[in-house]
Each structure stands twice: as C-alpha cells, then as structure tokens.
Amino acid sequence: MSAVADLLLSVDGVTVDYSGFKALDAFSMTLNRGETRVVIGPNGAGKSTLCDTIIGRVRPSDGRVIFRGEDISRLPEPAIVGRGICRKFQAPGVLPMLSVRENLALAARRDRRWWKSVGIGIPAGDRQVIEETLELVGLAERADIPGGQLAHGEKQWLEIGMVMATGAELLLLDEPTAGMGPAETSRTAELILGLGAARSVLVIDHDMSFVEQLGAPVTVMHQGRFLKQGSIAEVRADPDVAAVYLGHAA
Amino acid sequence: MSKLVPPAPLRRAKPALPWVLLALGIAAPFYLGAYDLNLLARFMAMAILAMGLVLIWGHGGILSLGQGVFFGLGGYAIAMHMKLADLPAGEMPDFMVWSGREALPVWWEPFASPAFALAAILIVPTLLGALFAWAVFHRRVGGTYFALITQALALAFATLIISRQDVTGGFNGLTDFYSVFGFGLASPGTGTGLYWLTLAVLCLAYLGLRWLLASRFGMLLRATRDGENRVRFLGYATTPFKTVAFAIAALLAGIAGALFTLHAGVVSPALIGVVPSIEMVVWVAIGGRYSLAGAIVGALLVNLARDAVSSAFPELWLYLMGALFIVVVTLFPNGLAGLLKGNRA
C-alpha cells in the first residue's frame, strides 16, 4: 500500500485568526489510518483549536482540512461527525441526567435524524455496541446510574466510550487524563492502545508519563505553529522543544 | 428493531397522582354546580398549556415567556368563528359596525366555516411556533435571549390586537357568543359537554406527552438541554429537536386557548400578553416543571387561589403570586411534584 492510500487526515496550512491573534498559524500535519498520535505543546499552543477546527466548531480563515480525500473544513458539524470523526472534550461532556447506558445509546445511534427518534427504547441493533463499550470502559456495573453521578475519571472513560461508540474512524481525545491519578491514567492508556488498527487517534495531553505509556509519535506545537515531530525520546532530546516546552515542564 | 428495552423512567414505580387527578376530574360534574364546573374547565384548559411548558422548559430547557401568543391564536380563531356563526348572512360583527367598518375583512371570511376554524386552531399556532423557533434556534440563540425574544413577541402580539380595534375588537377582545357548532352556549348541557371535551383533551395530551418524554426524542431533548455541544458533536442536528418540541407546546397552547375561550365566553389581550404569559410559567414552576401531573396541579391550584384571593383582595394577588414563585423556586426547585416524589425527570 502506498503512503497516499494510508493517509486519513491532512491538516493543510490551516490558519485560525481570532481578530488578529492567530491561534493556528499555517499549521500542517498528517495522520495515517490506524495511527495514534500525541499532540503536545505549552498552554496557548493551539492544541484545542486544532481539535475545534477539525470538528467544525471553529472555521479556518485559511487552509483546508482533508479527511479521506474530502475537504471537510466547510461542512456542518453533524456532517463531519457523519464522515467518521468524533471528539472528546477537555471538560468531561457526559450528559448528567441520562444514565450511562443512555449516554452510550445516544452515541451508538447511526441514524440521527429527529423523526427517527420518535420511538421507545434502545433499538436492538445498537445494543451490542453499547454493551461491548460498557465492558471496554469498565462501566458495565454502573450502566444504570445517571452520568452526572460518576466519579471524575469514570466520566472521562464514559466520554471516551461515547466517542468510540459512534463508530468514528478518527477519535480526537482532548486531555483524556485530565484530573486522573496515576492508576487511572495507566488504564486510560491501555484503553486507547486497545483500540487497535481500526481507529486513528489524535490525543492531546500534558501528562508526559501518559504520553510515554502510549509510546506513540509526538507532534509538538508552539504558538499555533508546527515545531517538531518524532518519537517521545527524539522530542525530549530536541533543544528547540526543550526551550519552549519541556524546559518549563521539567 | 424487534426487541425494545423500556427506558428507566417507565420502569419505575407507577405514580399515583395522575390517577387521583383523573378520578377527581370524572367526579367533578356530579358534585359541582354549573358555575364551579365552568371555572374548573377553564383551569383545566390552562393545564393543557402548562403541560406544553413541561415539555419545552422542564425537559428542553427552553423558557418561553410568550405562550400567551399561541393561547391567543387558538382563542381568537374559535372566537372569530363564533362571532360569524351567530350572525345573519351578510352582516358584520357588532364591534366592526361600531368601529365604522364598511365590510368584513377578507381574512375573517373563511372563519365562518367550522372546519376552517378547527383547522386554524390546530395549524396556525403550531406553524407559527415552528417557524419562530426554527428562525431563532437556527441562529444558535438560546437561554435568556430566547426568553426575552418570546416576551417581546407577547408584547407585540397584544399591542397589535389592541391597536387594530376595528378588526380584532381591540382592548375589549371578542365576546358575546351564543352558540358553537350549533350548540347553544347558554344551555347547561353544552357546559357539561364542553367540560368532558376538555377533560378528554387533557387526558390525551397527558398520554401523548408522557409517551413522547419517555421516547428517544425525550431523551435527546433532555440531552440537548444539559449539553447541546456534546449532542451536536455526537452528530445530531439539535435545532430540529428544539423546534419540534416548541411547535408541540404551541399546539397545546392553541388548543388550550380555544377551549378556554369556549368556557370563559371571551378572549381579550388581557389574557394573552406579557403578564399572563409569565403567570403561565409560574403555574409550572410551582407545580413542578419536570412533571406533567405537577404542571396540571400547579395550573389548577394557582388559578383556584387566584380566584379566591382576587375576589376578596384584588390588589393583593400579584404580590402573593410573586412571593409564592420566589419561595418555590428557591426552596423547592422541582415544585410540588418534587416534594411528592423526589427529583424524578
């Protein structure tokens, strides 16, 4: 297979301009099918804006986002999800009044037009995905309690589960370990590594031990620009990266 | 799609309150005099509107301070029909003659037909509610801004009616009806019949909404209320869900307005403007905005209290209602229904 056939996502020279402040400045990166990539960078580097741009929450003033060969940067948000991209937000975005299972049921539904929602109960065709996801994120025992009653780490897992249950090919995980202890962080890394080659994952995180556990290639951003890409060891050894980021963190 | 799992709310204990209300509703005509039964029927019409607010405000998080508009559209539609139905052919309603009009406005004419009037009661509020909601939600306007826009709508609607006295009856509204669909309004049998009709519509609306709230549509409405962004980025277009809910609430308000006008024998701007629209929200806040039965109780109790208090101390009522509203919202945010059965969606 050629490299082009493997290409899933290409962010091509994207600029996001907040009235003069460039959150993204001609930023480019590519992601292959089945690849897991970690994006790091100091606060304000544009990591979350990158996610926002890919899912259509923010529109680029310049550049394109190409997903499976199609420019998606002008599509409505639900259409982008329909193409196979789903995002976990930084603050857990579970729905507090719905049960854990209902949260996943909402995500697992493929036909999301409103008139298809006029019916009672979870359609049988969705239940296998829902139960599998419950097992995977370790919430099978907690399936019937409201999402709002979960512990913080469990909420993060539920939202990761929701993103998985949509069947998306590209998962954007914005700080999936925020607020987690070391044990929870390790479990989250296992969860992401367990996704296998069927999914591509773009992870944004600050926690270097988590990034090491993922063992994935790292892209470093700084002030909205691409700075460096390589293995975690290469990035750690890079003097430019140390200057802008690791130097402060260490 | 063969086997379906019922959602959690349906599997929980069967609430007793709706059955108690139904029993009282069936018993009422055998114990109440004509005057009291008429009063109860008016309040039951209000309760139909109140349940629409449970759908949009409680479960959809959409606060409308303009339900009076849709109530008024239903009320004026039936009132226009009754004004025309009582007239000898070729004549104009009394207030038009007094205002010096030469001829009946063209848009009044079709209301002479009972079928047209019925269709207008059902379609006009629903369609207007849907168009209005879509226009606002499509632009991602929500929350407090939406509430303010609906309040402006109520103000504009009442002002429009008052200013066009020659075709709307102005401040006095439309009144002096004698018959509806061939039944004389003065006969006690018609009053009782209208009571049963109101009870039947109330029950139908209750069952329909209960089903809708238990359906996936209800689940998505609550999900959108609590995390619209999350729902949107799971791939749902959220505007249609909110628009459909708002249109259903407008439909219920229109039906309520028509029934109320039949019982009260009058529809006027005083019943549909800003203050009445806010009062409608107060009934639901007091009864419990997440509970259909709670909203029915709220509408009935507040209106009964209003009737009792305002006949003895007319100037006291607004203060009392305001105080009640504050107490309920601060101490019992889920209203009377919340006191009865805990926080149940």
Coordinates of C-alpha atoms in Angstrom, one line a residue:
Chain A
M1 CA 0.0 0.0 0.0
S2 CA 1.3 3.4 -0.9
A3 CA 1.6 6.2 1.7
V4 CA -1.2 8.1 0.0
A5 CA -3.6 5.3 0.4
D6 CA -2.9 5.2 4.1
L7 CA -3.4 8.9 4.5
L8 CA -6.5 9.6 6.7
L9 CA -6.3 13.2 7.8
S10 CA -4.4 16.0 6.4
V11 CA -4.4 19.5 8.1
D12 CA -3.1 21.7 5.3
G13 CA -1.8 25.1 6.1
V14 CA -4.6 26.0 8.5
T15 CA -4.8 29.5 10.0
V16 CA -7.4 30.4 12.6
D17 CA -7.5 34.1 13.3
Y18 CA -9.2 35.5 16.4
S19 CA -9.3 39.1 15.4
G20 CA -5.6 39.4 15.0
F21 CA -4.4 36.6 17.3
K22 CA -3.5 33.6 15.3
A23 CA -4.5 30.5 17.4
L24 CA -3.3 28.4 14.4
D25 CA -0.7 29.9 12.0
A26 CA -0.4 28.0 8.7
F27 CA -0.3 24.7 10.7
S28 CA 0.0 21.4 8.8
M29 CA 0.1 17.8 9.9
T30 CA -1.0 14.4 8.6
L31 CA -2.3 11.3 10.2
N32 CA -2.4 7.8 8.7
R33 CA -5.1 5.1 9.1
G34 CA -4.7 3.2 12.3
E35 CA -2.1 5.6 13.7
T36 CA -2.1 7.0 17.2
R37 CA -0.5 10.5 17.5
V38 CA 0.0 12.7 20.5
V39 CA 0.0 16.4 20.2
I40 CA 1.8 18.4 22.9
G41 CA 2.7 22.0 23.4
P42 CA 2.6 24.7 26.1
N43 CA -0.6 26.4 27.0
G44 CA -1.9 28.5 24.2
A45 CA 0.0 26.5 21.6
G46 CA -3.3 25.9 19.7
K47 CA -3.9 22.2 20.5
S48 CA -7.6 22.6 21.4
T49 CA -8.1 25.0 18.5
L50 CA -6.7 22.3 16.2
C51 CA -9.4 19.9 17.5
D52 CA -12.1 22.6 17.2
T53 CA -11.1 23.2 13.6
I54 CA -11.1 19.5 12.6
I55 CA -14.7 19.0 14.0
G56 CA -16.0 22.2 12.6
R57 CA -16.5 24.2 15.8
V58 CA -14.1 26.8 14.5
R59 CA -13.7 27.7 10.9
P60 CA -10.3 28.3 9.4
S61 CA -9.6 31.6 7.8
D62 CA -7.1 29.9 5.5
G63 CA -6.1 26.4 4.7
R64 CA -8.0 23.1 4.4
V65 CA -8.8 20.0 6.5
I66 CA -8.8 16.9 4.3
F67 CA -10.4 13.8 5.6
R68 CA -10.3 10.7 3.4
G69 CA -9.7 12.9 0.4
E70 CA -12.5 15.3 1.1
D71 CA -12.2 18.9 2.2
I72 CA -14.4 19.0 5.4
S73 CA -13.5 22.4 6.6
R74 CA -16.8 23.9 5.4
L75 CA -19.2 21.1 6.3
P76 CA -21.8 21.5 9.1
E77 CA -20.7 19.8 12.4
P78 CA -23.2 16.9 12.3
A79 CA -22.0 16.1 8.7
I80 CA -18.4 16.0 9.9
V81 CA -19.3 13.5 12.6
G82 CA -21.2 11.6 9.9
R83 CA -18.0 11.3 7.9
G84 CA -16.4 9.5 10.9
I85 CA -14.7 12.0 13.2
C86 CA -15.7 12.3 16.9
R87 CA -14.2 14.3 19.7
K88 CA -13.9 14.0 23.5
F89 CA -14.0 17.4 25.0
Q90 CA -11.5 18.7 27.6
A91 CA -14.0 19.0 30.4
P92 CA -16.0 15.8 30.5
G93 CA -19.0 16.2 28.3
V94 CA -21.2 13.4 29.5
L95 CA -24.9 14.1 29.8
P96 CA -25.6 14.2 33.5
M97 CA -29.3 13.4 33.6
L98 CA -29.1 10.4 31.3
S99 CA -28.0 7.0 32.5
V100 CA -24.5 5.7 31.5
R101 CA -26.2 3.3 29.1
E102 CA -28.4 6.1 27.6
N103 CA -25.3 8.2 27.1
L104 CA -23.8 5.4 25.0
A105 CA -27.1 4.7 23.3
L106 CA -27.2 8.3 22.0
A107 CA -23.6 7.9 20.7
A108 CA -24.2 4.5 19.1
R109 CA -27.2 5.6 17.0
R110 CA -26.3 5.9 13.4
D111 CA -29.4 7.5 12.0
R112 CA -29.5 10.7 13.9
R113 CA -32.4 12.5 12.1
W114 CA -35.1 13.7 14.6
W115 CA -38.0 11.8 13.3
K116 CA -36.1 8.6 13.8
S117 CA -36.0 9.3 17.5
V118 CA -39.8 9.0 17.8
G119 CA -39.9 5.6 19.5
I120 CA -39.4 4.0 22.8
G121 CA -36.3 2.3 24.0
I122 CA -32.9 1.5 22.6
P123 CA -33.1 -0.2 19.2
A124 CA -31.9 -3.8 19.3
G125 CA -29.3 -3.2 16.6
D126 CA -27.5 -0.7 18.8
R127 CA -27.4 -2.8 22.0
Q128 CA -24.4 -5.0 21.1
V129 CA -22.1 -1.9 20.5
I130 CA -23.4 -0.4 23.8
E131 CA -22.8 -3.5 25.9
E132 CA -19.3 -4.0 24.4
T133 CA -18.4 -0.4 25.0
L134 CA -19.6 -0.6 28.6
E135 CA -17.3 -3.6 29.1
L136 CA -14.4 -1.9 27.4
V137 CA -14.5 1.2 29.5
G138 CA -15.2 -0.8 32.7
L139 CA -18.6 0.8 33.4
A140 CA -20.9 -2.3 33.0
E141 CA -21.7 -2.3 36.7
R142 CA -22.6 1.4 36.6
A143 CA -24.7 1.3 33.5
D144 CA -27.9 2.4 35.1
I145 CA -26.8 5.3 37.2
P146 CA -27.0 8.9 35.8
G147 CA -23.9 10.0 34.1
G148 CA -23.7 13.0 36.4
Q149 CA -23.1 10.7 39.4
L150 CA -19.9 9.1 38.1
A151 CA -16.5 9.9 39.6
H152 CA -14.4 12.3 37.5
G153 CA -12.2 9.6 36.0
E154 CA -15.3 7.5 35.2
K155 CA -16.8 10.4 33.3
Q156 CA -13.7 10.7 31.2
W157 CA -13.9 7.0 30.4
L158 CA -17.6 7.2 29.6
E159 CA -17.0 10.1 27.2
I160 CA -14.1 8.1 25.5
G161 CA -16.6 5.3 25.3
M162 CA -19.2 7.6 23.7
V163 CA -16.7 8.7 21.1
M164 CA -15.8 5.1 20.4
A165 CA -19.4 4.0 20.2
T166 CA -20.1 6.5 17.4
G167 CA -18.0 4.1 15.2
A168 CA -15.8 7.1 14.2
E169 CA -12.6 6.2 12.3
L170 CA -10.8 9.2 13.8
L171 CA -11.1 9.9 17.5
L172 CA -9.9 13.2 18.9
L173 CA -9.2 13.0 22.6
D174 CA -8.6 16.3 24.2
E175 CA -6.8 15.8 27.6
P176 CA -8.4 12.4 28.3
T177 CA -6.4 12.0 31.6
A178 CA -7.1 15.5 33.0
G179 CA -7.8 15.1 36.7
M180 CA -6.8 11.4 36.9
G181 CA -4.4 9.7 39.3
P182 CA -1.5 7.5 38.1
A183 CA -3.6 4.3 38.2
E184 CA -6.5 5.8 36.2
T185 CA -4.0 7.3 33.7
S186 CA -2.5 3.9 33.1
R187 CA -5.9 2.3 32.5
T188 CA -6.7 5.1 30.0
A189 CA -3.5 4.4 28.1
E190 CA -4.4 0.7 28.0
L191 CA -7.9 1.7 26.7
I192 CA -6.5 3.8 23.9
L193 CA -3.8 1.2 23.0
G194 CA -6.5 -1.5 22.9
L195 CA -8.4 0.3 20.1
G196 CA -6.2 -1.4 17.6
A197 CA -5.5 -0.6 14.0
A198 CA -9.2 0.0 13.0
R199 CA -9.1 3.5 14.5
S200 CA -6.9 6.5 14.3
V201 CA -6.5 8.5 17.5
L202 CA -5.3 12.1 18.0
V203 CA -4.5 12.6 21.7
I204 CA -3.8 16.0 23.3
D205 CA -2.2 15.8 26.7
H206 CA 0.1 17.4 29.1
D207 CA 1.0 14.4 31.2
M208 CA 4.4 13.1 30.0
S209 CA 4.2 9.8 31.8
F210 CA 0.9 9.1 29.9
V211 CA 2.5 10.1 26.6
E212 CA 5.3 7.7 27.3
Q213 CA 2.8 4.9 28.1
L214 CA 1.1 5.5 24.8
G215 CA 4.5 5.2 23.1
A216 CA 3.1 7.0 20.0
P217 CA 4.8 9.5 17.7
V218 CA 4.6 13.1 19.1
T219 CA 3.8 16.3 17.3
V220 CA 4.9 19.4 19.1
M221 CA 3.1 22.7 18.6
H222 CA 4.2 26.2 19.6
Q223 CA 2.3 29.4 19.2
G224 CA 0.0 27.9 16.6
R225 CA 2.8 26.5 14.5
F226 CA 4.3 23.1 13.8
L227 CA 7.5 22.8 15.8
K228 CA 8.7 19.2 15.7
Q229 CA 7.6 15.7 15.2
G230 CA 9.2 12.4 16.3
S231 CA 9.3 9.7 19.0
I232 CA 9.0 10.8 22.6
A233 CA 12.8 10.3 23.0
E234 CA 13.6 12.4 20.0
V235 CA 11.3 15.1 21.1
R236 CA 12.7 15.1 24.6
A237 CA 16.2 15.4 23.2
D238 CA 15.4 18.3 20.9
P239 CA 16.8 21.6 22.1
D240 CA 14.0 23.7 20.5
V241 CA 11.3 21.7 22.2
A242 CA 13.1 21.9 25.5
A243 CA 13.3 25.6 25.1
V244 CA 9.6 26.1 24.5
Y245 CA 8.0 23.3 26.5
L246 CA 9.9 20.6 28.3
G247 CA 12.2 23.1 29.8
H248 CA 9.3 24.7 31.6
A249 CA 7.7 21.4 32.5
A250 CA 10.8 19.7 33.9
Chain B
M1 CA -35.8 -3.0 15.8
S2 CA -37.7 -6.0 17.1
K3 CA -37.0 -6.1 20.8
L4 CA -37.0 -2.9 22.7
V5 CA -35.8 -2.1 26.2
P6 CA -38.1 0.3 28.1
P7 CA -36.2 3.3 29.3
A8 CA -35.7 3.8 33.0
P9 CA -38.5 6.4 33.7
L10 CA -41.2 3.9 32.6
R11 CA -39.9 1.0 34.7
R12 CA -40.0 2.9 38.0
A13 CA -43.0 2.9 40.3
K14 CA -46.3 3.9 38.8
P15 CA -47.2 7.3 40.2
A16 CA -50.5 7.7 42.0
L17 CA -51.1 11.4 41.3
P18 CA -52.4 11.2 37.7
W19 CA -55.0 8.6 38.8
V20 CA -56.1 10.7 41.7
L21 CA -56.5 13.7 39.3
L22 CA -58.4 11.6 36.8
A23 CA -60.8 10.4 39.5
L24 CA -61.4 13.9 40.7
G25 CA -61.9 15.1 37.1
I26 CA -64.5 12.4 36.4
A27 CA -66.3 13.0 39.7
A28 CA -66.4 16.8 39.4
P29 CA -69.5 17.2 37.1
F30 CA -71.6 15.1 39.6
Y31 CA -70.7 17.3 42.6
L32 CA -70.1 20.8 41.3
G33 CA -72.6 23.4 40.3
A34 CA -72.6 24.9 36.8
Y35 CA -70.6 28.0 37.8
D36 CA -67.9 26.0 39.6
L37 CA -67.7 23.4 36.8
N38 CA -67.2 26.2 34.3
L39 CA -64.4 27.6 36.4
L40 CA -62.7 24.2 36.8
A41 CA -63.0 23.6 33.0
R42 CA -61.2 26.9 32.4
F43 CA -58.4 25.9 34.7
M44 CA -58.2 22.5 33.0
A45 CA -57.7 24.3 29.7
M46 CA -54.9 26.2 31.3
A47 CA -53.4 22.9 32.5
I48 CA -53.2 21.7 28.8
L49 CA -50.9 24.7 28.1
A50 CA -49.0 24.1 31.3
M51 CA -48.0 20.6 30.1
G52 CA -46.6 22.1 27.0
L53 CA -44.3 24.2 29.2
V54 CA -43.1 21.0 30.9
L55 CA -42.0 19.7 27.5
I56 CA -40.1 22.8 26.4
W57 CA -39.0 24.3 29.7
G58 CA -38.6 21.3 32.0
H59 CA -37.2 18.8 29.5
G60 CA -36.0 21.1 26.8
G61 CA -34.5 23.9 28.9
I62 CA -36.4 26.4 26.6
L63 CA -38.0 29.1 28.7
S64 CA -40.9 30.7 26.8
L65 CA -42.4 33.9 28.2
G66 CA -44.7 34.1 25.2
Q67 CA -47.1 31.1 25.4
G68 CA -49.9 33.6 25.6
V69 CA -49.4 34.3 21.9
F70 CA -50.2 30.8 20.9
F71 CA -53.0 30.6 23.5
G72 CA -54.4 33.8 21.9
L73 CA -54.2 32.5 18.4
G74 CA -56.3 29.5 19.4
G75 CA -58.7 31.6 21.4
Y76 CA -59.2 34.2 18.6
A77 CA -59.7 31.5 16.0
I78 CA -62.6 30.0 17.8
A79 CA -63.9 33.4 18.8
M80 CA -63.9 34.7 15.2
H81 CA -65.8 31.6 14.2
M82 CA -68.5 32.1 16.9
K83 CA -68.8 35.8 16.1
L84 CA -69.6 34.9 12.5
A85 CA -71.7 31.8 13.2
D86 CA -74.2 33.8 15.2
L87 CA -74.7 36.4 12.5
P88 CA -77.4 36.5 9.9
A89 CA -75.9 36.3 6.4
G90 CA -74.2 39.4 5.1
E91 CA -73.9 41.2 8.5
M92 CA -70.7 42.2 10.3
P93 CA -69.9 41.5 14.0
D94 CA -71.2 44.3 16.3
F95 CA -67.8 45.8 17.1
M96 CA -66.9 46.2 13.5
V97 CA -70.2 48.2 12.9
W98 CA -69.3 50.4 15.9
S99 CA -65.8 51.0 14.6
G100 CA -67.3 52.2 11.3
R101 CA -66.1 49.4 9.1
E102 CA -67.8 49.1 5.7
A103 CA -67.1 45.3 5.1
L104 CA -65.9 42.2 6.8
P105 CA -62.1 41.8 6.3
V106 CA -61.2 39.1 3.7
W107 CA -59.2 37.1 6.3
W108 CA -62.2 36.9 8.6
E109 CA -64.5 35.3 5.9
P110 CA -63.2 31.7 6.0
F111 CA -63.7 31.5 9.8
A112 CA -67.4 31.2 9.1
S113 CA -66.7 27.6 8.3
P114 CA -66.4 25.4 11.4
A115 CA -63.9 23.1 9.7
F116 CA -61.7 26.1 8.8
A117 CA -61.8 27.4 12.3
L118 CA -60.9 24.0 13.8
A119 CA -58.0 23.6 11.3
A120 CA -56.8 27.1 12.2
I121 CA -56.8 26.3 15.9
L122 CA -54.6 23.3 15.3
I123 CA -52.4 24.6 12.5
V124 CA -51.8 28.3 13.0
P125 CA -50.2 28.2 16.4
T126 CA -48.2 25.1 15.5
L127 CA -46.8 26.5 12.3
L128 CA -46.1 29.9 13.8
G129 CA -44.4 28.3 16.7
A130 CA -42.3 26.1 14.4
L131 CA -41.2 29.0 12.2
F132 CA -40.4 31.2 15.1
A133 CA -38.4 28.5 17.0
W134 CA -36.5 27.5 13.9
A135 CA -35.6 31.0 13.0
V136 CA -34.2 31.7 16.5
F137 CA -32.6 28.3 17.2
H138 CA -31.1 28.0 13.8
R139 CA -29.1 31.2 14.7
R140 CA -28.0 29.4 17.9
V141 CA -29.8 31.9 20.0
G142 CA -30.9 30.4 23.3
G143 CA -31.2 30.7 27.1
T144 CA -32.1 34.1 28.4
Y145 CA -32.1 35.7 25.0
F146 CA -34.7 33.3 23.8
A147 CA -36.9 34.1 26.8
L148 CA -36.6 37.8 26.1
I149 CA -37.5 37.4 22.5
T150 CA -40.6 35.4 23.4
Q151 CA -41.6 38.1 25.8
A152 CA -41.2 40.7 23.1
L153 CA -43.4 38.5 20.9
A154 CA -46.1 38.5 23.5
L155 CA -45.9 42.3 23.9
A156 CA -46.0 42.8 20.1
F157 CA -49.0 40.5 19.7
A158 CA -51.1 42.1 22.4
T159 CA -50.2 45.6 21.1
L160 CA -51.2 44.6 17.6
I161 CA -54.5 43.3 18.7
I162 CA -55.3 46.4 20.8
S163 CA -54.2 48.8 18.0
R164 CA -56.5 47.2 15.4
Q165 CA -59.7 47.6 17.2
D166 CA -61.8 47.6 14.0
V167 CA -60.8 44.0 13.1
T168 CA -59.8 42.5 16.4
G169 CA -62.2 44.0 18.9
G170 CA -59.2 45.9 20.5
F171 CA -58.8 46.0 24.2
N172 CA -62.2 44.5 24.9
G173 CA -61.5 41.5 22.8
L174 CA -64.2 39.3 21.3
T175 CA -67.2 38.4 23.5
D176 CA -71.0 37.8 23.4
F177 CA -71.0 34.4 21.9
Y178 CA -74.3 32.5 21.7
S179 CA -73.6 29.1 20.1
V180 CA -70.7 26.9 19.0
F181 CA -71.1 24.3 16.2
G182 CA -74.9 24.5 16.6
F183 CA -75.0 24.1 20.4
G184 CA -76.4 27.0 22.5
L185 CA -73.8 28.2 25.0
A186 CA -76.5 29.1 27.5
S187 CA -77.8 25.6 27.9
P188 CA -76.3 23.7 30.9
G189 CA -75.9 20.6 28.7
T190 CA -73.4 22.4 26.5
G191 CA -71.4 23.5 29.5
T192 CA -71.1 19.9 30.8
G193 CA -70.3 18.6 27.3
L194 CA -67.5 21.2 27.0
Y195 CA -66.2 20.1 30.4
W196 CA -66.0 16.4 29.2
L197 CA -64.4 17.6 26.0
T198 CA -61.7 19.5 28.0
L199 CA -61.1 16.5 30.3
A200 CA -60.7 14.2 27.3
V201 CA -58.3 16.6 25.5
L202 CA -56.3 17.0 28.8
C203 CA -56.0 13.2 29.1
L204 CA -55.0 12.8 25.5
A205 CA -52.4 15.5 25.8
Y206 CA -51.1 13.9 29.0
L207 CA -50.8 10.5 27.5
G208 CA -49.2 11.8 24.3
L209 CA -46.6 13.9 26.2
R210 CA -45.9 11.1 28.6
W211 CA -45.1 8.8 25.7
L212 CA -43.0 11.5 24.0
L213 CA -41.0 12.2 27.1
A214 CA -40.3 8.5 27.5
S215 CA -39.2 8.1 23.9
R216 CA -35.8 8.6 22.5
F217 CA -37.0 12.1 21.4
G218 CA -37.5 13.0 25.0
M219 CA -34.1 11.6 25.9
L220 CA -32.5 13.7 23.1
L221 CA -34.4 16.8 24.3
R222 CA -33.0 16.4 27.8
A223 CA -29.6 15.6 26.5
T224 CA -29.7 18.8 24.4
R225 CA -30.8 20.8 27.4
D226 CA -27.9 19.5 29.5
G227 CA -25.1 19.5 26.9
E228 CA -26.1 20.8 23.5
N229 CA -22.5 20.9 22.3
R230 CA -21.9 17.3 23.3
V231 CA -25.1 16.2 21.4
R232 CA -24.2 18.3 18.4
F233 CA -20.7 16.8 18.2
L234 CA -22.2 13.3 18.5
G235 CA -23.6 14.1 15.1
Y236 CA -27.1 15.3 15.9
A237 CA -28.6 18.5 14.4
T238 CA -30.1 19.9 17.6
T239 CA -32.3 22.6 16.1
P240 CA -35.0 20.3 14.8
F241 CA -35.5 18.7 18.2
K242 CA -36.0 22.0 19.9
T243 CA -38.1 23.3 17.1
V244 CA -40.5 20.3 17.1
A245 CA -40.8 20.5 20.9
F246 CA -41.6 24.2 20.7
A247 CA -44.2 23.6 18.0
I248 CA -45.9 20.9 20.1
A249 CA -46.1 23.3 23.1
A250 CA -47.5 26.0 20.8
L251 CA -50.2 23.5 19.5
L252 CA -51.2 22.7 23.1
A253 CA -51.3 26.4 24.0
G254 CA -53.6 27.0 20.9
I255 CA -55.9 24.2 21.9
A256 CA -56.0 25.5 25.5
G257 CA -56.8 29.0 24.2
A258 CA -59.7 27.7 22.1
L259 CA -61.2 25.6 25.0
F260 CA -60.7 28.5 27.5
T261 CA -62.5 30.9 25.2
L262 CA -65.4 28.5 24.9
H263 CA -65.7 28.2 28.7
A264 CA -65.0 31.9 29.5
G265 CA -67.1 33.3 26.7
V266 CA -64.4 35.9 26.0
V267 CA -60.9 36.3 24.6
S268 CA -59.0 39.5 25.0
P269 CA -55.5 41.0 25.1
A270 CA -55.6 40.9 28.9
L271 CA -55.4 37.1 28.7
I272 CA -52.5 36.7 26.3
G273 CA -50.0 39.5 26.9
V274 CA -46.8 39.6 28.8
V275 CA -48.2 39.3 32.4
P276 CA -50.4 36.3 31.6
S277 CA -47.6 34.6 29.8
I278 CA -45.3 35.0 32.8
E279 CA -48.1 33.6 35.0
M280 CA -48.2 30.5 32.9
V281 CA -44.6 29.9 33.7
V282 CA -45.3 30.5 37.4
W283 CA -48.0 27.7 37.4
V284 CA -45.5 25.3 36.1
A285 CA -42.7 26.4 38.4
I286 CA -45.0 25.9 41.4
G287 CA -46.4 22.6 40.2
G288 CA -43.0 21.2 39.1
R289 CA -41.5 21.8 35.7
Y290 CA -40.3 18.3 35.1
S291 CA -43.7 16.6 35.9
L292 CA -46.8 16.6 33.7
A293 CA -49.1 15.9 36.6
G294 CA -47.3 18.5 38.7
A295 CA -48.0 21.1 36.0
I296 CA -51.7 20.2 36.0
V297 CA -51.8 20.6 39.7
G298 CA -49.9 23.9 39.5
A299 CA -52.2 25.3 36.9
L300 CA -55.3 24.3 38.9
L301 CA -54.1 25.3 42.3
V302 CA -52.7 28.7 41.3
N303 CA -55.8 29.6 39.3
L304 CA -58.1 28.5 42.2
A305 CA -56.0 30.6 44.6
R306 CA -56.1 33.5 42.2
D307 CA -59.9 33.2 42.0
A308 CA -60.3 33.1 45.8
V309 CA -57.8 35.8 46.6
S310 CA -58.5 38.3 43.8
S311 CA -62.3 38.3 44.5
A312 CA -61.6 39.2 48.1
F313 CA -58.4 41.3 47.8
P314 CA -57.9 42.2 44.1
E315 CA -54.7 44.2 44.6
L316 CA -53.1 41.5 46.7
W317 CA -52.9 38.8 44.1
L318 CA -49.8 39.8 42.1
Y319 CA -47.8 40.2 45.3
L320 CA -48.9 36.8 46.6
M321 CA -48.1 35.1 43.4
G322 CA -44.7 36.7 43.2
A323 CA -43.9 35.6 46.8
L324 CA -45.1 32.1 46.1
F325 CA -42.9 32.0 43.0
I326 CA -39.8 33.1 44.9
V327 CA -40.5 30.6 47.7
V328 CA -41.0 27.7 45.4
V329 CA -38.0 28.5 43.1
T330 CA -35.6 28.9 46.0
L331 CA -36.8 26.2 48.3
F332 CA -38.4 23.6 46.0
P333 CA -36.8 24.0 42.6
N334 CA -38.8 20.9 41.4
G335 CA -42.1 22.3 42.6
L336 CA -44.9 20.5 44.3
A337 CA -44.2 17.4 42.3
G338 CA -40.7 17.4 43.6
L339 CA -42.0 17.4 47.1
L340 CA -44.2 14.4 46.4
K341 CA -41.8 12.0 44.7
G342 CA -38.3 13.4 44.9
N343 CA -36.4 14.6 41.8
R344 CA -37.9 12.5 39.0
A345 CA -37.5 13.6 35.5

